[in-house]
Amino acid sequence: MAEARYLSVKDLDAADTLAVLGLAARLKREQKQGVPHPRLAGRTLAMIFQKPSLRTRVSFEVGMTQLGGHAIYLGPSDIKLGERETVEDIALTISRMCDLIMARVFGHDIVAGLAQHATVPVINALSDREHPCQILADLQTIMERKGRFEGLKAVFVGDGNNVAQSLVYGGALLGMSVTVACPEGYDPDAGLVADARAIGKGTGAVIEVSHDPRAAARGADVLYTDVWASMGQESEAAQRKNAFAGFQIDAGLTAAAKPDATILHCLPAHYGEEIDYAVSRTPNSAIFDQAENRLHAQKALMVHLMGA
């Protein structure tokens, strides 16, 4: 079975992660200069979606086009994972026809099952456990803004969700301290945090969970947030709105961080909830750099996994 996979940020070690980020920066420069880079010419990416998306679909599809390859969109009604066919049969069938698989799913067990049975590389384009492709783009954005990872402090404000959990791993791998500031009861997975702390001991990254956003934000180099209720949590939206009051990136919170703190949001945003619109449009905000960097980071990841 295929060994190449990217289901979690920690599926690449620090050296490979930095290599992918370096390639992403190079591919971005080439694309801006109009220099073609058809490194995956003749290759096909199968894109499996249980959840709809703007950035994920556009970035992967455009990315494969710019790499000289082709992408096939397989929406929720096209496959019906686990209903019409088993995950195993889908993985084995697609592996006979395509060179790469990416999947944006609800349960992490689904993308793990695809990777278990596929004979081609599998990429987690989002699951309920992690969102590693997003964090690759975030790391690229932080490098562009700060020029380093070691010694930085990133603070994630909001739900200890898949994005927060991947950020914790990314920081631990590269020596960037990460604090997740969330309401009680919305902490990131305790086992994952313990795992990240163990990794961080070797890189100098301090991984913390706080329930006080103002205290957590003091001295932050990066402030990051995401929606309070993710897709599939709509029934909890009202409850979460009450629980997350005060866990917002606004003028008050940014005043606690460093004056040049980079503001991140993986989008889509609910302005007036997890982030203030005015803050999202300041020079410190890099939210649309993040969105663009999904394209470049994922291109580099696909090239890396294909050994091209």
CSV table of C-alpha atoms in Angstrom, one decimal:
chain,number,residue,atom,x,y,z
A,1,MET,CA,0.0,0.0,0.0
A,2,ALA,CA,1.0,3.6,-0.5
A,3,GLU,CA,3.4,5.0,2.2
A,4,ALA,CA,3.1,8.6,1.0
A,5,ARG,CA,0.3,10.4,2.8
A,6,TYR,CA,-0.5,13.7,4.5
A,7,LEU,CA,-3.3,13.0,7.0
A,8,SER,CA,-1.7,15.0,9.9
A,9,VAL,CA,0.8,17.8,10.0
A,10,LYS,CA,3.2,15.5,11.8
A,11,ASP,CA,3.2,13.1,8.8
A,12,LEU,CA,6.1,15.2,7.6
A,13,ASP,CA,9.0,15.8,9.9
A,14,ALA,CA,10.5,19.2,10.4
A,15,ALA,CA,13.0,18.9,7.6
A,16,ASP,CA,10.4,17.8,5.0
A,17,THR,CA,8.0,20.4,6.2
A,18,LEU,CA,10.6,23.1,5.7
A,19,ALA,CA,11.4,21.6,2.3
A,20,VAL,CA,7.8,21.8,1.2
A,21,LEU,CA,7.5,25.4,2.4
A,22,GLY,CA,10.7,26.3,0.5
A,23,LEU,CA,9.3,24.7,-2.6
A,24,ALA,CA,5.9,26.5,-2.1
A,25,ALA,CA,7.8,29.9,-1.9
A,26,ARG,CA,9.6,29.0,-5.1
A,27,LEU,CA,6.5,27.9,-7.0
A,28,LYS,CA,4.8,31.1,-5.8
A,29,ARG,CA,7.6,33.2,-7.3
A,30,GLU,CA,7.5,31.3,-10.5
A,31,GLN,CA,3.8,31.6,-10.8
A,32,LYS,CA,4.0,35.4,-10.3
A,33,GLN,CA,6.7,35.6,-12.9
A,34,GLY,CA,4.8,33.6,-15.4
A,35,VAL,CA,7.3,30.8,-15.3
A,36,PRO,CA,5.6,27.4,-16.1
A,37,HIS,CA,6.2,24.5,-13.7
A,38,PRO,CA,4.5,21.4,-15.1
A,39,ARG,CA,5.9,19.1,-12.6
A,40,LEU,CA,2.8,16.8,-12.5
A,41,ALA,CA,2.1,16.7,-16.3
A,42,GLY,CA,0.0,13.8,-17.2
A,43,ARG,CA,-1.0,13.2,-13.5
A,44,THR,CA,-4.6,13.2,-12.2
A,45,LEU,CA,-5.9,14.2,-8.8
A,46,ALA,CA,-9.1,12.7,-7.5
A,47,MET,CA,-10.8,15.3,-5.2
A,48,ILE,CA,-13.4,13.7,-2.8
A,49,PHE,CA,-15.7,16.1,-1.1
A,50,GLN,CA,-18.2,15.3,1.7
A,51,LYS,CA,-18.1,18.9,2.7
A,52,PRO,CA,-18.4,21.8,0.2
A,53,SER,CA,-15.6,24.4,0.0
A,54,LEU,CA,-14.5,27.5,-1.8
A,55,ARG,CA,-10.7,27.6,-1.1
A,56,THR,CA,-10.1,23.8,-1.0
A,57,ARG,CA,-11.6,23.1,-4.3
A,58,VAL,CA,-10.3,26.1,-6.2
A,59,SER,CA,-6.8,25.8,-4.8
A,60,PHE,CA,-6.4,22.1,-5.5
A,61,GLU,CA,-8.0,22.3,-9.0
A,62,VAL,CA,-6.1,25.4,-10.1
A,63,GLY,CA,-2.9,23.9,-8.5
A,64,MET,CA,-3.1,20.7,-10.6
A,65,THR,CA,-3.7,22.8,-13.7
A,66,GLN,CA,-0.7,25.0,-13.0
A,67,LEU,CA,1.4,21.8,-12.4
A,68,GLY,CA,0.3,20.5,-15.8
A,69,GLY,CA,-2.0,17.8,-14.4
A,70,HIS,CA,-5.7,17.4,-14.1
A,71,ALA,CA,-8.2,17.3,-11.2
A,72,ILE,CA,-11.5,15.5,-11.0
A,73,TYR,CA,-14.2,16.8,-8.6
A,74,LEU,CA,-16.2,14.0,-6.8
A,75,GLY,CA,-18.9,15.6,-4.8
A,76,PRO,CA,-21.1,14.2,-2.0
A,77,SER,CA,-23.7,12.8,-4.4
A,78,ASP,CA,-21.1,11.3,-6.8
A,79,ILE,CA,-19.6,8.8,-4.4
A,80,LYS,CA,-21.7,8.6,-1.2
A,81,LEU,CA,-18.8,7.3,0.8
A,82,GLY,CA,-19.7,4.3,2.9
A,83,GLU,CA,-23.2,4.2,1.5
A,84,ARG,CA,-23.0,3.3,-2.2
A,85,GLU,CA,-19.6,1.7,-1.9
A,86,THR,CA,-17.2,1.0,0.9
A,87,VAL,CA,-14.2,3.3,1.6
A,88,GLU,CA,-11.9,0.3,0.8
A,89,ASP,CA,-13.5,-0.3,-2.7
A,90,ILE,CA,-13.5,3.4,-3.5
A,91,ALA,CA,-9.8,3.8,-2.5
A,92,LEU,CA,-8.8,0.7,-4.5
A,93,THR,CA,-10.8,1.8,-7.6
A,94,ILE,CA,-9.5,5.3,-7.7
A,95,SER,CA,-5.9,4.1,-7.2
A,96,ARG,CA,-6.2,2.2,-10.5
A,97,MET,CA,-7.1,5.4,-12.4
A,98,CYS,CA,-5.6,8.4,-10.5
A,99,ASP,CA,-2.2,9.4,-9.2
A,100,LEU,CA,-3.3,11.3,-6.1
A,101,ILE,CA,-6.3,11.4,-3.8
A,102,MET,CA,-7.4,14.3,-1.6
A,103,ALA,CA,-10.5,14.1,0.6
A,104,ARG,CA,-12.4,16.7,2.5
A,105,VAL,CA,-14.6,14.7,5.0
A,106,PHE,CA,-16.4,14.8,8.3
A,107,GLY,CA,-14.9,11.9,10.2
A,108,HIS,CA,-11.1,11.4,10.3
A,109,ASP,CA,-11.7,7.6,10.1
A,110,ILE,CA,-12.8,8.1,6.5
A,111,VAL,CA,-9.6,9.7,5.2
A,112,ALA,CA,-7.6,7.3,7.3
A,113,GLY,CA,-9.5,4.4,5.7
A,114,LEU,CA,-8.8,5.8,2.2
A,115,ALA,CA,-5.0,6.1,3.1
A,116,GLN,CA,-5.0,2.5,4.5
A,117,HIS,CA,-6.4,1.0,1.3
A,118,ALA,CA,-5.1,3.3,-1.5
A,119,THR,CA,-2.0,2.6,-3.5
A,120,VAL,CA,-1.4,6.2,-4.3
A,121,PRO,CA,-0.7,9.2,-2.0
A,122,VAL,CA,-3.7,10.5,0.1
A,123,ILE,CA,-4.1,14.0,1.4
A,124,ASN,CA,-6.3,15.1,4.2
A,125,ALA,CA,-8.0,18.3,2.9
A,126,LEU,CA,-10.0,18.5,6.2
A,127,SER,CA,-11.3,16.1,8.7
A,128,ASP,CA,-12.8,16.6,12.2
A,129,ARG,CA,-9.4,15.9,13.7
A,130,GLU,CA,-7.0,18.0,11.6
A,131,HIS,CA,-6.8,20.5,8.7
A,132,PRO,CA,-3.1,20.0,7.8
A,133,CYS,CA,-3.2,21.7,4.4
A,134,GLN,CA,-4.5,24.8,5.9
A,135,ILE,CA,-1.7,24.9,8.4
A,136,LEU,CA,0.9,24.4,5.6
A,137,ALA,CA,-0.5,27.6,4.0
A,138,ASP,CA,-0.5,29.3,7.4
A,139,LEU,CA,3.1,28.4,8.0
A,140,GLN,CA,4.0,29.8,4.6
A,141,THR,CA,2.2,33.0,5.5
A,142,ILE,CA,3.9,33.3,8.8
A,143,MET,CA,7.3,32.8,7.2
A,144,GLU,CA,6.5,35.5,4.7
A,145,ARG,CA,5.6,37.9,7.4
A,146,LYS,CA,8.1,37.0,10.1
A,147,GLY,CA,10.9,35.3,8.4
A,148,ARG,CA,11.2,32.5,11.0
A,149,PHE,CA,9.3,30.2,13.3
A,150,GLU,CA,11.7,29.6,16.2
A,151,GLY,CA,10.9,31.9,19.2
A,152,LEU,CA,7.6,33.1,17.9
A,153,LYS,CA,4.3,32.9,19.9
A,154,ALA,CA,1.1,32.1,18.0
A,155,VAL,CA,-2.2,32.3,19.8
A,156,PHE,CA,-5.3,30.6,18.5
A,157,VAL,CA,-8.5,32.2,19.8
A,158,GLY,CA,-11.7,30.2,19.8
A,159,ASP,CA,-12.7,26.5,19.4
A,160,GLY,CA,-10.0,23.9,20.0
A,161,ASN,CA,-11.0,22.4,16.6
A,162,ASN,CA,-9.2,20.7,13.7
A,163,VAL,CA,-7.4,23.9,12.7
A,164,ALA,CA,-6.2,24.6,16.2
A,165,GLN,CA,-5.0,21.0,16.5
A,166,SER,CA,-3.0,21.1,13.3
A,167,LEU,CA,-1.6,24.5,14.3
A,168,VAL,CA,-0.4,22.9,17.6
A,169,TYR,CA,1.5,20.2,15.7
A,170,GLY,CA,2.9,22.8,13.2
A,171,GLY,CA,4.3,25.0,15.9
A,172,ALA,CA,5.7,22.0,17.8
A,173,LEU,CA,7.5,20.7,14.8
A,174,LEU,CA,9.1,24.0,13.8
A,175,GLY,CA,9.8,25.6,17.2
A,176,MET,CA,6.9,28.1,17.3
A,177,SER,CA,5.1,28.2,20.7
A,178,VAL,CA,1.3,27.9,20.4
A,179,THR,CA,-1.4,28.7,22.9
A,180,VAL,CA,-5.0,27.7,22.2
A,181,ALA,CA,-7.3,30.1,24.1
A,182,CYS,CA,-10.7,28.6,24.3
A,183,PRO,CA,-13.8,28.5,26.6
A,184,GLU,CA,-13.8,25.7,29.1
A,185,GLY,CA,-15.3,22.6,27.5
A,186,TYR,CA,-13.9,23.4,24.0
A,187,ASP,CA,-10.3,22.4,24.6
A,188,PRO,CA,-8.3,20.7,21.8
A,189,ASP,CA,-7.9,16.9,22.2
A,190,ALA,CA,-5.8,16.3,25.3
A,191,GLY,CA,-3.9,13.4,23.8
A,192,LEU,CA,-3.0,15.4,20.7
A,193,VAL,CA,-1.8,18.3,22.9
A,194,ALA,CA,0.3,15.9,25.0
A,195,ASP,CA,1.8,14.5,21.8
A,196,ALA,CA,2.6,18.0,20.5
A,197,ARG,CA,4.2,19.0,23.8
A,198,ALA,CA,6.5,16.0,23.5
A,199,ILE,CA,7.5,17.1,20.0
A,200,GLY,CA,7.9,20.7,21.2
A,201,LYS,CA,10.4,19.6,23.9
A,202,GLY,CA,12.9,18.9,21.1
A,203,THR,CA,12.3,22.2,19.3
A,204,GLY,CA,11.7,24.7,22.1
A,205,ALA,CA,8.1,25.2,21.3
A,206,VAL,CA,5.8,25.6,24.3
A,207,ILE,CA,2.3,24.3,23.8
A,208,GLU,CA,-0.4,25.6,26.1
A,209,VAL,CA,-4.2,25.7,26.6
A,210,SER,CA,-5.7,28.8,28.2
A,211,HIS,CA,-9.3,29.9,29.1
A,212,ASP,CA,-8.3,33.6,29.3
A,213,PRO,CA,-7.9,35.1,25.8
A,214,ARG,CA,-6.5,38.5,26.9
A,215,ALA,CA,-3.8,36.8,29.1
A,216,ALA,CA,-3.0,34.4,26.3
A,217,ALA,CA,-2.7,37.2,23.7
A,218,ARG,CA,0.0,39.1,25.6
A,219,GLY,CA,3.2,39.3,23.6
A,220,ALA,CA,1.7,37.3,20.7
A,221,ASP,CA,3.4,37.4,17.3
A,222,VAL,CA,0.5,35.8,15.6
A,223,LEU,CA,-3.2,35.9,16.5
A,224,TYR,CA,-5.4,33.3,14.7
A,225,THR,CA,-9.1,32.5,14.8
A,226,ASP,CA,-11.8,30.4,13.1
A,227,VAL,CA,-15.6,30.3,13.1
A,228,TRP,CA,-17.2,29.3,16.4
A,229,ALA,CA,-19.4,26.7,14.8
A,230,SER,CA,-17.9,24.6,12.0
A,231,MET,CA,-19.8,22.9,9.3
A,232,GLY,CA,-21.9,20.1,10.8
A,233,GLN,CA,-22.3,22.1,14.1
A,234,GLU,CA,-25.1,24.4,13.0
A,235,SER,CA,-27.4,23.1,15.7
A,236,GLU,CA,-24.9,24.3,18.3
A,237,ALA,CA,-24.5,27.8,16.9
A,238,ALA,CA,-26.6,29.6,19.4
A,239,GLN,CA,-25.1,27.8,22.4
A,240,ARG,CA,-21.6,28.4,21.0
A,241,LYS,CA,-22.3,32.1,20.4
A,242,ASN,CA,-22.9,32.5,24.2
A,243,ALA,CA,-20.0,30.3,25.2
A,244,PHE,CA,-17.5,32.1,22.9
A,245,ALA,CA,-18.4,35.7,23.9
A,246,GLY,CA,-15.1,37.5,24.5
A,247,PHE,CA,-13.1,35.0,22.4
A,248,GLN,CA,-12.9,37.4,19.5
A,249,ILE,CA,-10.0,39.1,17.7
A,250,ASP,CA,-10.9,42.7,18.0
A,251,ALA,CA,-9.1,45.9,18.9
A,252,GLY,CA,-9.0,45.0,22.5
A,253,LEU,CA,-7.3,41.7,21.9
A,254,THR,CA,-4.9,42.9,19.3
A,255,ALA,CA,-3.8,45.6,21.8
A,256,ALA,CA,-2.5,42.8,24.1
A,257,ALA,CA,-0.4,41.3,21.3
A,258,LYS,CA,2.7,42.8,19.8
A,259,PRO,CA,2.1,45.9,17.6
A,260,ASP,CA,3.2,43.9,14.5
A,261,ALA,CA,1.2,40.8,15.3
A,262,THR,CA,0.0,39.0,12.2
A,263,ILE,CA,-3.7,38.4,12.1
A,264,LEU,CA,-4.9,35.0,10.6
A,265,HIS,CA,-8.3,33.5,9.8
A,266,CYS,CA,-8.7,30.4,7.7
A,267,LEU,CA,-12.1,31.7,6.3
A,268,PRO,CA,-15.0,31.8,5.8
A,269,ALA,CA,-15.4,34.5,8.5
A,270,HIS,CA,-18.4,35.5,10.5
A,271,TYR,CA,-17.6,39.2,11.0
A,272,GLY,CA,-18.7,40.5,14.4
A,273,GLU,CA,-18.3,37.1,16.0
A,274,GLU,CA,-14.9,35.5,16.0
A,275,ILE,CA,-13.2,38.5,14.3
A,276,ASP,CA,-14.0,42.2,13.9
A,277,TYR,CA,-14.3,43.3,10.3
A,278,ALA,CA,-12.1,46.4,10.8
A,279,VAL,CA,-9.3,44.3,12.4
A,280,SER,CA,-9.5,41.9,9.4
A,281,ARG,CA,-8.7,44.8,7.0
A,282,THR,CA,-5.7,46.3,8.9
A,283,PRO,CA,-2.2,46.0,7.4
A,284,ASN,CA,-1.5,43.3,10.1
A,285,SER,CA,-4.1,41.0,8.6
A,286,ALA,CA,-2.8,38.3,6.3
A,287,ILE,CA,-6.1,36.4,5.9
A,288,PHE,CA,-6.1,36.7,2.1
A,289,ASP,CA,-2.4,35.8,1.9
A,290,GLN,CA,-3.4,32.7,3.7
A,291,ALA,CA,-6.1,31.9,1.2
A,292,GLU,CA,-3.8,32.4,-1.7
A,293,ASN,CA,-1.1,30.3,-0.1
A,294,ARG,CA,-3.4,27.3,0.0
A,295,LEU,CA,-2.6,27.2,-3.7
A,296,HIS,CA,1.1,27.3,-3.4
A,297,ALA,CA,1.6,25.2,-0.3
A,298,GLN,CA,-0.7,22.4,-1.7
A,299,LYS,CA,1.1,22.4,-5.0
A,300,ALA,CA,4.4,21.9,-3.2
A,301,LEU,CA,2.9,19.2,-1.1
A,302,MET,CA,1.6,17.3,-4.1
A,303,VAL,CA,5.0,17.6,-5.9
A,304,HIS,CA,6.7,16.3,-2.7
A,305,LEU,CA,4.4,13.3,-2.2
A,306,MET,CA,4.7,12.4,-5.9
A,307,GLY,CA,8.5,12.7,-5.7
A,308,ALA,CA,8.4,15.0,-8.7
